[in-house]
Coordinates of C-alpha atoms in Angstrom, one line a residue:
X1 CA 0.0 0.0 0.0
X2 CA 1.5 3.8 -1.0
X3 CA 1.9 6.0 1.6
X4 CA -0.4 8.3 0.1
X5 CA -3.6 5.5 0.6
X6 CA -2.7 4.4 4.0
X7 CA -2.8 6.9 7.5
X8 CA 0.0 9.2 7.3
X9 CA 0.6 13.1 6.7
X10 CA 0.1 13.8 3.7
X11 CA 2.7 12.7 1.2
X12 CA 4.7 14.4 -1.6
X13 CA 1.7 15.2 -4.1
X14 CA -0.8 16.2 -1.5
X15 CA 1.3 19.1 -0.4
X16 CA 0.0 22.6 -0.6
X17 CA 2.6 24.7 -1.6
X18 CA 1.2 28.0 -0.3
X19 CA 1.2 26.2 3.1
X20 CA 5.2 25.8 2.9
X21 CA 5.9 28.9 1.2
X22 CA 3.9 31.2 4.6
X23 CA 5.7 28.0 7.2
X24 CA 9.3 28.9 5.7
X25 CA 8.1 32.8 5.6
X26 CA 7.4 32.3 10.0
X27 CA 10.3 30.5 10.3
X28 CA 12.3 33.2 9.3
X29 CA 10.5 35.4 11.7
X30 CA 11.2 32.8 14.6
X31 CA 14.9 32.8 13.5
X32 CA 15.5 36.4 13.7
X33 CA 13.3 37.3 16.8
X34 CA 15.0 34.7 18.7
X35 CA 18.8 35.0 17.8
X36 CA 18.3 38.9 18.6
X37 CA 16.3 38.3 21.3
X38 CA 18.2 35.5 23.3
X39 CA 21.6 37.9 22.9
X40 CA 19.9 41.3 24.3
X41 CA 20.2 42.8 27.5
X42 CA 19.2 40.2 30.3
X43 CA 19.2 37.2 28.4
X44 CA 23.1 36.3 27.2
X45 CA 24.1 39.8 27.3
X46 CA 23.8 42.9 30.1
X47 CA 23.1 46.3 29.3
X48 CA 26.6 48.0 30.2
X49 CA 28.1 45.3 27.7
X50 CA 25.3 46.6 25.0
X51 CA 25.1 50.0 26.0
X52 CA 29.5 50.2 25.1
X53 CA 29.2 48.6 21.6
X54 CA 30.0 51.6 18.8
X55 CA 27.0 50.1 17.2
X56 CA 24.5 50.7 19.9
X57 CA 22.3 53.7 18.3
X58 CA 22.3 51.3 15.7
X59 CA 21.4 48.2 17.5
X60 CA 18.7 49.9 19.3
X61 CA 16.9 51.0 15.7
X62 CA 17.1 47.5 14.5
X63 CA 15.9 46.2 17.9
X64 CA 12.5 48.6 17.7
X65 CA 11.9 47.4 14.1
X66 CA 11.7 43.7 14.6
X67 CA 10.0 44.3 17.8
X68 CA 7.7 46.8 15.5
X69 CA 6.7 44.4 12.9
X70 CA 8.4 40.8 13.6
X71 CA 7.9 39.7 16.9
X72 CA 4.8 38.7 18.1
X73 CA 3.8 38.3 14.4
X74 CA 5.6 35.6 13.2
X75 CA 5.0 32.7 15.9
X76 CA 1.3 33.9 16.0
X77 CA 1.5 32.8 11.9
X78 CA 3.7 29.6 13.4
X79 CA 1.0 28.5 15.5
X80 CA -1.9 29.6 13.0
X81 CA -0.1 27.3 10.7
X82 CA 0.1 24.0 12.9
X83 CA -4.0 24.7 13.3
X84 CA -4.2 24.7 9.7
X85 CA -2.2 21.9 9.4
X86 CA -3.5 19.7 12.1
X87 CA -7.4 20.4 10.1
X88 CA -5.9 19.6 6.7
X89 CA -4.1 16.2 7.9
X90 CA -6.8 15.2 10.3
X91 CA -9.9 15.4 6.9
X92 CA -7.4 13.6 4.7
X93 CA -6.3 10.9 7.4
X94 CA -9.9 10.2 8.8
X95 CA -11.2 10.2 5.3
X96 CA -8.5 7.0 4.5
X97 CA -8.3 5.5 8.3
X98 CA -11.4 6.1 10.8
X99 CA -9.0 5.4 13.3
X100 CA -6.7 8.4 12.5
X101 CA -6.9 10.7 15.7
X102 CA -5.1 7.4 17.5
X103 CA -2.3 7.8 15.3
X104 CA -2.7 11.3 15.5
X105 CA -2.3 11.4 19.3
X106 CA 0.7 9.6 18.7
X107 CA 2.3 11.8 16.4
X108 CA 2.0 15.1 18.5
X109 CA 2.9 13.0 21.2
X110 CA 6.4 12.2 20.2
X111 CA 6.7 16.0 18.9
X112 CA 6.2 16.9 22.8
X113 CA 9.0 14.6 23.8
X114 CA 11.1 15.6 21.4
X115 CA 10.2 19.1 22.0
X116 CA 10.8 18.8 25.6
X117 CA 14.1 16.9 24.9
X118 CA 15.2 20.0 22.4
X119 CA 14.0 23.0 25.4
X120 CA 16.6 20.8 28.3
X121 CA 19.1 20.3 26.1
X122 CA 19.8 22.6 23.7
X123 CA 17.0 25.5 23.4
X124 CA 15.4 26.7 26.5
X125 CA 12.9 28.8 24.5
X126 CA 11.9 25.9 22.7
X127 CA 8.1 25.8 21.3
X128 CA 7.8 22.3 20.2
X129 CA 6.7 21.0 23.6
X130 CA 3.9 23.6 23.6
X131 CA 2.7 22.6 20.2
X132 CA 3.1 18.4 21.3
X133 CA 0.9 19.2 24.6
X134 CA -1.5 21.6 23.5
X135 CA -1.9 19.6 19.8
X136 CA -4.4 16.9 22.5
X137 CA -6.3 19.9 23.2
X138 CA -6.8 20.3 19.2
X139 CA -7.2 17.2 19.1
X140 CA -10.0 17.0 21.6
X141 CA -11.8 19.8 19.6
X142 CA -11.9 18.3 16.2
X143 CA -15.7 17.8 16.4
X144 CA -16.6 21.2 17.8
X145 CA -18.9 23.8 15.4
X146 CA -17.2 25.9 13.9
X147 CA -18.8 28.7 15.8
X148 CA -17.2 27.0 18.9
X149 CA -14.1 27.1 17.2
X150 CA -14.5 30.0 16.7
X151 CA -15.4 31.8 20.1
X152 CA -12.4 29.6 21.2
X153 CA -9.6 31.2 19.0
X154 CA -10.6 34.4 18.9
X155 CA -10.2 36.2 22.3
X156 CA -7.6 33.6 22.7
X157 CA -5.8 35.1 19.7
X158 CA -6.2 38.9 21.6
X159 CA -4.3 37.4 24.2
X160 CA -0.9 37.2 24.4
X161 CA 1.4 35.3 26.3
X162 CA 3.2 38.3 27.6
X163 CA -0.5 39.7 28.9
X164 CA -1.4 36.1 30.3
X165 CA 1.9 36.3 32.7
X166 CA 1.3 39.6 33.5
X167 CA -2.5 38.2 35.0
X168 CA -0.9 35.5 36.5
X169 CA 1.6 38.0 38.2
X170 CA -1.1 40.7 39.1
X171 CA -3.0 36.9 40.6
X172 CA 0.4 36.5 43.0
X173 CA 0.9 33.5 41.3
X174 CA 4.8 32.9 40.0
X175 CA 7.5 35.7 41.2
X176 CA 10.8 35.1 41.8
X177 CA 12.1 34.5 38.4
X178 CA 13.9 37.9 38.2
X179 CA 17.3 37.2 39.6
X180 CA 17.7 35.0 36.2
X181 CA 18.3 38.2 34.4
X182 CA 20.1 40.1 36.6
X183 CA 24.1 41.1 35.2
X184 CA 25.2 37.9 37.5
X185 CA 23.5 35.4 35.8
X186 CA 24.1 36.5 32.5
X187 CA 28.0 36.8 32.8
X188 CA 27.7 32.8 34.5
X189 CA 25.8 32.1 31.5
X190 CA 28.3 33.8 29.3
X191 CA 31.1 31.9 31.0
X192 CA 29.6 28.6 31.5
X193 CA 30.5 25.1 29.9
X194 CA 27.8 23.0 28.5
X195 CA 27.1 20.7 31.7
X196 CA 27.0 24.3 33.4
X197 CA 24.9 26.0 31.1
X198 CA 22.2 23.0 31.3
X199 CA 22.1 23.3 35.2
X200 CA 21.8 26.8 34.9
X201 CA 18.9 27.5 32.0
X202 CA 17.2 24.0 33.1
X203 CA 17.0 25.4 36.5
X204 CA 15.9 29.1 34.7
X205 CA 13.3 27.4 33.0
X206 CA 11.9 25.3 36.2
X207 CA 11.6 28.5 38.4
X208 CA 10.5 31.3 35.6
X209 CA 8.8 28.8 33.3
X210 CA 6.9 26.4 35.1
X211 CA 6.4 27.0 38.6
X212 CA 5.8 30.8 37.6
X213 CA 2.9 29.4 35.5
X214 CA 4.1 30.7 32.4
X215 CA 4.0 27.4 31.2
X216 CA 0.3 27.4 31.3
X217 CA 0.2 30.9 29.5
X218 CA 1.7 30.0 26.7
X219 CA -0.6 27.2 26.4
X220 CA -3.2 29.5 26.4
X221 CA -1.8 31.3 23.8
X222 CA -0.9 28.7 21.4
X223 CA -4.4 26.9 21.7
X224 CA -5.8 30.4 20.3
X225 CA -3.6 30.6 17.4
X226 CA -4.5 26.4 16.8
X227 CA -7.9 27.1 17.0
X228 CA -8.2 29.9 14.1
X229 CA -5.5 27.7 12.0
X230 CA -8.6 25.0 11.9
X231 CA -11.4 27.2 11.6
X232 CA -9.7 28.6 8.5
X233 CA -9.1 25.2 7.6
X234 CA -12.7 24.2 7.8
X235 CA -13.6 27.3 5.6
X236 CA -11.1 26.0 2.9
X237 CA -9.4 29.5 2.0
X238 CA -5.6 28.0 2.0
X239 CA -6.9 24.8 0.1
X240 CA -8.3 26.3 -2.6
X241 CA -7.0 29.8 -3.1
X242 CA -8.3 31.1 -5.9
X243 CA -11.8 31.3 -4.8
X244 CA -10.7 32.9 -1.7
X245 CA -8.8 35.3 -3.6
X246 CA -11.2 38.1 -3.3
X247 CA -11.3 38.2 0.6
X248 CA -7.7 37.9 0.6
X249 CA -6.9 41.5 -1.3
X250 CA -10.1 43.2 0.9
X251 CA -8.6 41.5 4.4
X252 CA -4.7 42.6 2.9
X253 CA -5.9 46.3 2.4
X254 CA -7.6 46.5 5.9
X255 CA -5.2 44.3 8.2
X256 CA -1.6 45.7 7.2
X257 CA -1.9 48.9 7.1
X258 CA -4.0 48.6 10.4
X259 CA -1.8 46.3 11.9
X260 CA 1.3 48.4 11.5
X261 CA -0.1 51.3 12.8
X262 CA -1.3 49.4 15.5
X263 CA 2.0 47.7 16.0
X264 CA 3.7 50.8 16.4
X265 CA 1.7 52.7 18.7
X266 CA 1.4 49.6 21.2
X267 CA 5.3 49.9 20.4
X268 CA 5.9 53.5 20.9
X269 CA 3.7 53.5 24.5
X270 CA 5.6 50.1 25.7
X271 CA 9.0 52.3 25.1
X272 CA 7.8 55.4 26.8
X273 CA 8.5 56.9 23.4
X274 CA 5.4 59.5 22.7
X275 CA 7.0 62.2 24.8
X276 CA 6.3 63.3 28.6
X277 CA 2.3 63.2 28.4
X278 CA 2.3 59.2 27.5
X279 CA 5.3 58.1 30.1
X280 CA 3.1 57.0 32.7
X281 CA 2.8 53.5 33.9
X282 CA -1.0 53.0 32.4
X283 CA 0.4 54.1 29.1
X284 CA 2.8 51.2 28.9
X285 CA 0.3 48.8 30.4
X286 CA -2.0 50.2 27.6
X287 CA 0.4 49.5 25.2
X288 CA 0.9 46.0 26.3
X289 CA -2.7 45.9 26.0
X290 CA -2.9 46.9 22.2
X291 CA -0.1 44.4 21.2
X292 CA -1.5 41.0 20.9
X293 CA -4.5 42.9 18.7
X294 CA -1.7 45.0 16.6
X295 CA 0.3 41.6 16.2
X296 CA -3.0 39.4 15.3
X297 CA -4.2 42.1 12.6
X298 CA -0.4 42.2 11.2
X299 CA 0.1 38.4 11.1
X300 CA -3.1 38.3 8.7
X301 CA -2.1 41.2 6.8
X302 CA 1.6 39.2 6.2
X303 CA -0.3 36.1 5.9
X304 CA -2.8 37.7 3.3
X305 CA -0.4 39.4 1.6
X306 CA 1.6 36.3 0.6
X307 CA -1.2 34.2 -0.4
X308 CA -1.6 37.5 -2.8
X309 CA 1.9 37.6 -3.8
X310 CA 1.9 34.1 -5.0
X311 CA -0.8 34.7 -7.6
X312 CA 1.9 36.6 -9.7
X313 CA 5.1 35.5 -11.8
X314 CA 7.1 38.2 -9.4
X315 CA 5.9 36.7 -6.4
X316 CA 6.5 33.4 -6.8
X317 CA 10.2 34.2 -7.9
X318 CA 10.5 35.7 -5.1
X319 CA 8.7 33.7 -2.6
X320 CA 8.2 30.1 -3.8
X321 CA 12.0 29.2 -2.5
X322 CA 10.5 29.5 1.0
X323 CA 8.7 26.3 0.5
X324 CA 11.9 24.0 0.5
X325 CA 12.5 25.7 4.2
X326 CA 8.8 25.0 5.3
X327 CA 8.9 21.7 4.0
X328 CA 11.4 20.7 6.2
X329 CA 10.2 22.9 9.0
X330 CA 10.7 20.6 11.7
X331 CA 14.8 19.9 10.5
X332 CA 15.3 23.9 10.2
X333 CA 13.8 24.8 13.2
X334 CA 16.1 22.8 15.0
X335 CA 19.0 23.5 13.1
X336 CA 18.0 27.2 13.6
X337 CA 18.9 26.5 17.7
X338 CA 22.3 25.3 17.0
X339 CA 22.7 28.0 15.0
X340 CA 21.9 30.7 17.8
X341 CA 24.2 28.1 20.2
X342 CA 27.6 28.2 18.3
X343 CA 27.0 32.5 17.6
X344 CA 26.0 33.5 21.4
X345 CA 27.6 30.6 23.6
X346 CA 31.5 29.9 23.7
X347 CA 31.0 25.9 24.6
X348 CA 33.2 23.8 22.4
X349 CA 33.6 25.6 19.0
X350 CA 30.9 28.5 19.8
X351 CA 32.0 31.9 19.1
X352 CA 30.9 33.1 22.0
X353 CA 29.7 36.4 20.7
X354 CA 27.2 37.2 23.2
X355 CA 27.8 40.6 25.0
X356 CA 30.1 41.4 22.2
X357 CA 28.2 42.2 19.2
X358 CA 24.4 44.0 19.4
X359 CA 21.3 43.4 17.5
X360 CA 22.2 44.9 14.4
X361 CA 24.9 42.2 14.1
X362 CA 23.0 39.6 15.1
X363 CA 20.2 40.0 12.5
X364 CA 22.3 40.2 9.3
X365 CA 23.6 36.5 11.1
X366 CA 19.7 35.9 11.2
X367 CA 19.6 36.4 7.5
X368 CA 22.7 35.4 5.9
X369 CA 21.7 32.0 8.2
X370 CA 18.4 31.8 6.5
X371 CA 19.3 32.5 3.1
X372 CA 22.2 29.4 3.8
X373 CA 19.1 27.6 5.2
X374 CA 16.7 28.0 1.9
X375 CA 19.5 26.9 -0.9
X376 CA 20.3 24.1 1.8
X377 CA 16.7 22.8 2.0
X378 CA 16.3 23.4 -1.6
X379 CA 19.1 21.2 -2.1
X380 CA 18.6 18.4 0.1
X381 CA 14.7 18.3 -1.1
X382 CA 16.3 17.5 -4.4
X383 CA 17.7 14.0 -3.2
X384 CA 15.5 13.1 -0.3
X385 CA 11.3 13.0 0.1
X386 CA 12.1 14.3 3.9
X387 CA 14.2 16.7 6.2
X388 CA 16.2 14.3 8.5
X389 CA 13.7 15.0 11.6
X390 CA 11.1 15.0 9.6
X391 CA 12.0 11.2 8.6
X392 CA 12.8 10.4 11.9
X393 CA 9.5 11.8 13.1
X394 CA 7.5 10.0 10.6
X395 CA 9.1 6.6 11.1
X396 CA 8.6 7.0 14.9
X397 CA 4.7 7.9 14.5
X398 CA 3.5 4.8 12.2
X399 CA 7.0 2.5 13.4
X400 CA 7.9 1.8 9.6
X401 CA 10.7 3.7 8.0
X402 CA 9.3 5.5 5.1
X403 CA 11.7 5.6 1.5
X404 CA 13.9 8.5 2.3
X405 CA 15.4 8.9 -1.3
X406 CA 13.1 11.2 -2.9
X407 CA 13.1 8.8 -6.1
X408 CA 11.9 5.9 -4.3
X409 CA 9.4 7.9 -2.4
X410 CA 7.8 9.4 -5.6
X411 CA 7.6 5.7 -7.5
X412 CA 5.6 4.5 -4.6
X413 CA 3.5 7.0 -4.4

């Protein structure tokens, strides 16, 4: 029996190329917010040892731009995705194997363990254990209306995870995470080996990560994002986007220029940056407040205007070599970690650059590593059906190695 008749994800021919063209756009959000992220001030570098760099008027520029109009944005379209996904793979695989969600729970279940594997050993901001767990709570939903679906995802979606810890803090539940980003513990970061810096970010990510409750948070805020990425499923726009075409030029025109403006006032009152009449505390907390609905209407607005693009010879030139990186999403993500390891950390062969170049640096790494990351994908896809973990994960779900060559995999399919 082909893989493509028997329960699986879907194989080689069912793909849908718009779907891996907006993954591998996120993932190049994901990259860039979290390399510049993980080396700014109180994470793996302190603010004297930013503040001295002669690119620091610089650095802060490119810092308020990505926060501006990447973060937030590009794992809400990560998580809308794996929704979207999870809709699209559960129709096909019920529709050849009633007995699908089993297998299902199975393959989200190893994704947590790996995930929870990749956050303790390698990436302590790791979001595949938050997609494994929360994927049962998908899973549990797949026969709700779509109106319930609905009324799930969306106030979900105008939450973030950054307001949800906030809640939890203004609750008195969770505190006493902040010595983790005092100066001290980012120098014994900077300075530690790897059996070091696994005590020390394991025990960062016990006490400001799970007893804090911002575990349960970011739960919260992923199962949001899921839920929209299946009602959008149900409604079929991604599928078949043609039809949809129409409502994705009117909801391009309203959401990005919206969302950007919105973006950057929730931005501008975060920083204090509107002058002396907006400095006060309720400012910021109102701007805190506008950013999960500034970041929701700009995800759709990037999301809408890709699906756009793609309808013209231009824009699939220029965007259609993202696919090769979402198609091995999984594989990329991963590598992206090791990436943001051997830059920021000094352990073994690691440069060890954090605290010694600023964000400005650290995103041209971001995109130079990309750019290596999309002609690597591209050429690996050209000899092999699967990225590496995406084999791996595969051959773990329905315990049969699937043909890895890419030849092999297309005659039996």
């Amino acid at each position: 029996m082909s893989e493509a008749t028997s329960a699986g994800p879907v194989a080689q021919r069912e793909r849908i190329a718009d779907i891996d063209v907006l993954r591998g756009a996120a993932l190049f959000g994901v990259f860039l917010v979290n390399l510049t992220g993980f080396g700014a001030a109180g994470i793996m570098a302190t603010e004297g040892e930013l503040a001295a760099l002669p690119t620091a008027p610089v650095d802060r520029a490119v810092a308020f731009a990505i926060d501006w109009l990447v973060a937030d944005k590009a794992n809400t379209i990560f998580a809308f995705l794996f929704g979207l996904g999870f809709y699209i793979q559960m129709e096909r695989g019920l529709a050849r194997d009633p007995g699908f969600a089993r297998v299902y729970a199975r393959r989200i279940a190893i994704l947590a363990l790996f995930g929870w594997a990749h956050l303790v050993f390698l990436w302590t901001w790791d979001i595949l254990h938050l997609y494994g767990m929360v994927g049962f709570a998908l899973l549990a939903m797949r026969r709700v209306s779509d109106r319930a679906l609905l009324a799930i995802g969306l106030p979900l979606l105008l939450i973030d995870g950054h307001l949800l810890e906030w809640g939890l803090g203004a609750l008195g539940i969770g505190g006493g995470g902040a010595d983790f980003y005092a100066d001290a513990a980012v120098l014994a970061r900077q300075a530690a080996d790897y059996p070091q810096e696994l005590a020390l970010t394991w025990r960062w990510t016990w006490i400001d990560y799970i007893v804090n409750g911002q575990l349960v948070a970011w739960m919260i805020y992923a199962l949001g994002r899921f839920a929209m990425g299946a009602w959008v499923g149900r409604k079929g726009w991604i599928q078949r986007p043609d039809a949809a075409m129409p409502g994705f030029r009117r909801a391009l025109v309203l959401c990005l220029p919206l969302g950007l403006a919105l973006s950057l006032l929730a931005r501008l009152l975060e920083a204090k940056l509107l002058g002396p009449a907006f400095a006060g505390e309720a400012w910021g907390h109102l701007g805190s407040a506008l950013r999960p609905a500034a970041a929701a209407l700009l995800a759709a607005g990037y999301l809408c205007g890709v699906m756009v693009a793609l309808r013209s010879a231009a824009g699939r030139a220029l965007l259609a070599p993202l696919r090769h990186v979402g198609q091995m999403a999984l594989t990329n993500y991963v590598t992206q970690s090791f990436v943001i390891a051997f830059v920021l950390f000094g352990i073994g062969p690691g440069l060890g650059l954090a605290g010694r170049i600023g964000t400005a640096w650290l995103a041209a790494i971001a995109v130079a590593g990309f750019v290596a990351q999309v002609a690597l994908s591209r050429l690996w896809l050209s000899r092999f059906a699967f990225g590496p973990l995406e084999w791996a994960w595969r051959a773990l779900t329905y315990g049969r190695r699937p043909r890895f060559r890419r030849a092999a995999a297309l005659a039996a399919a």
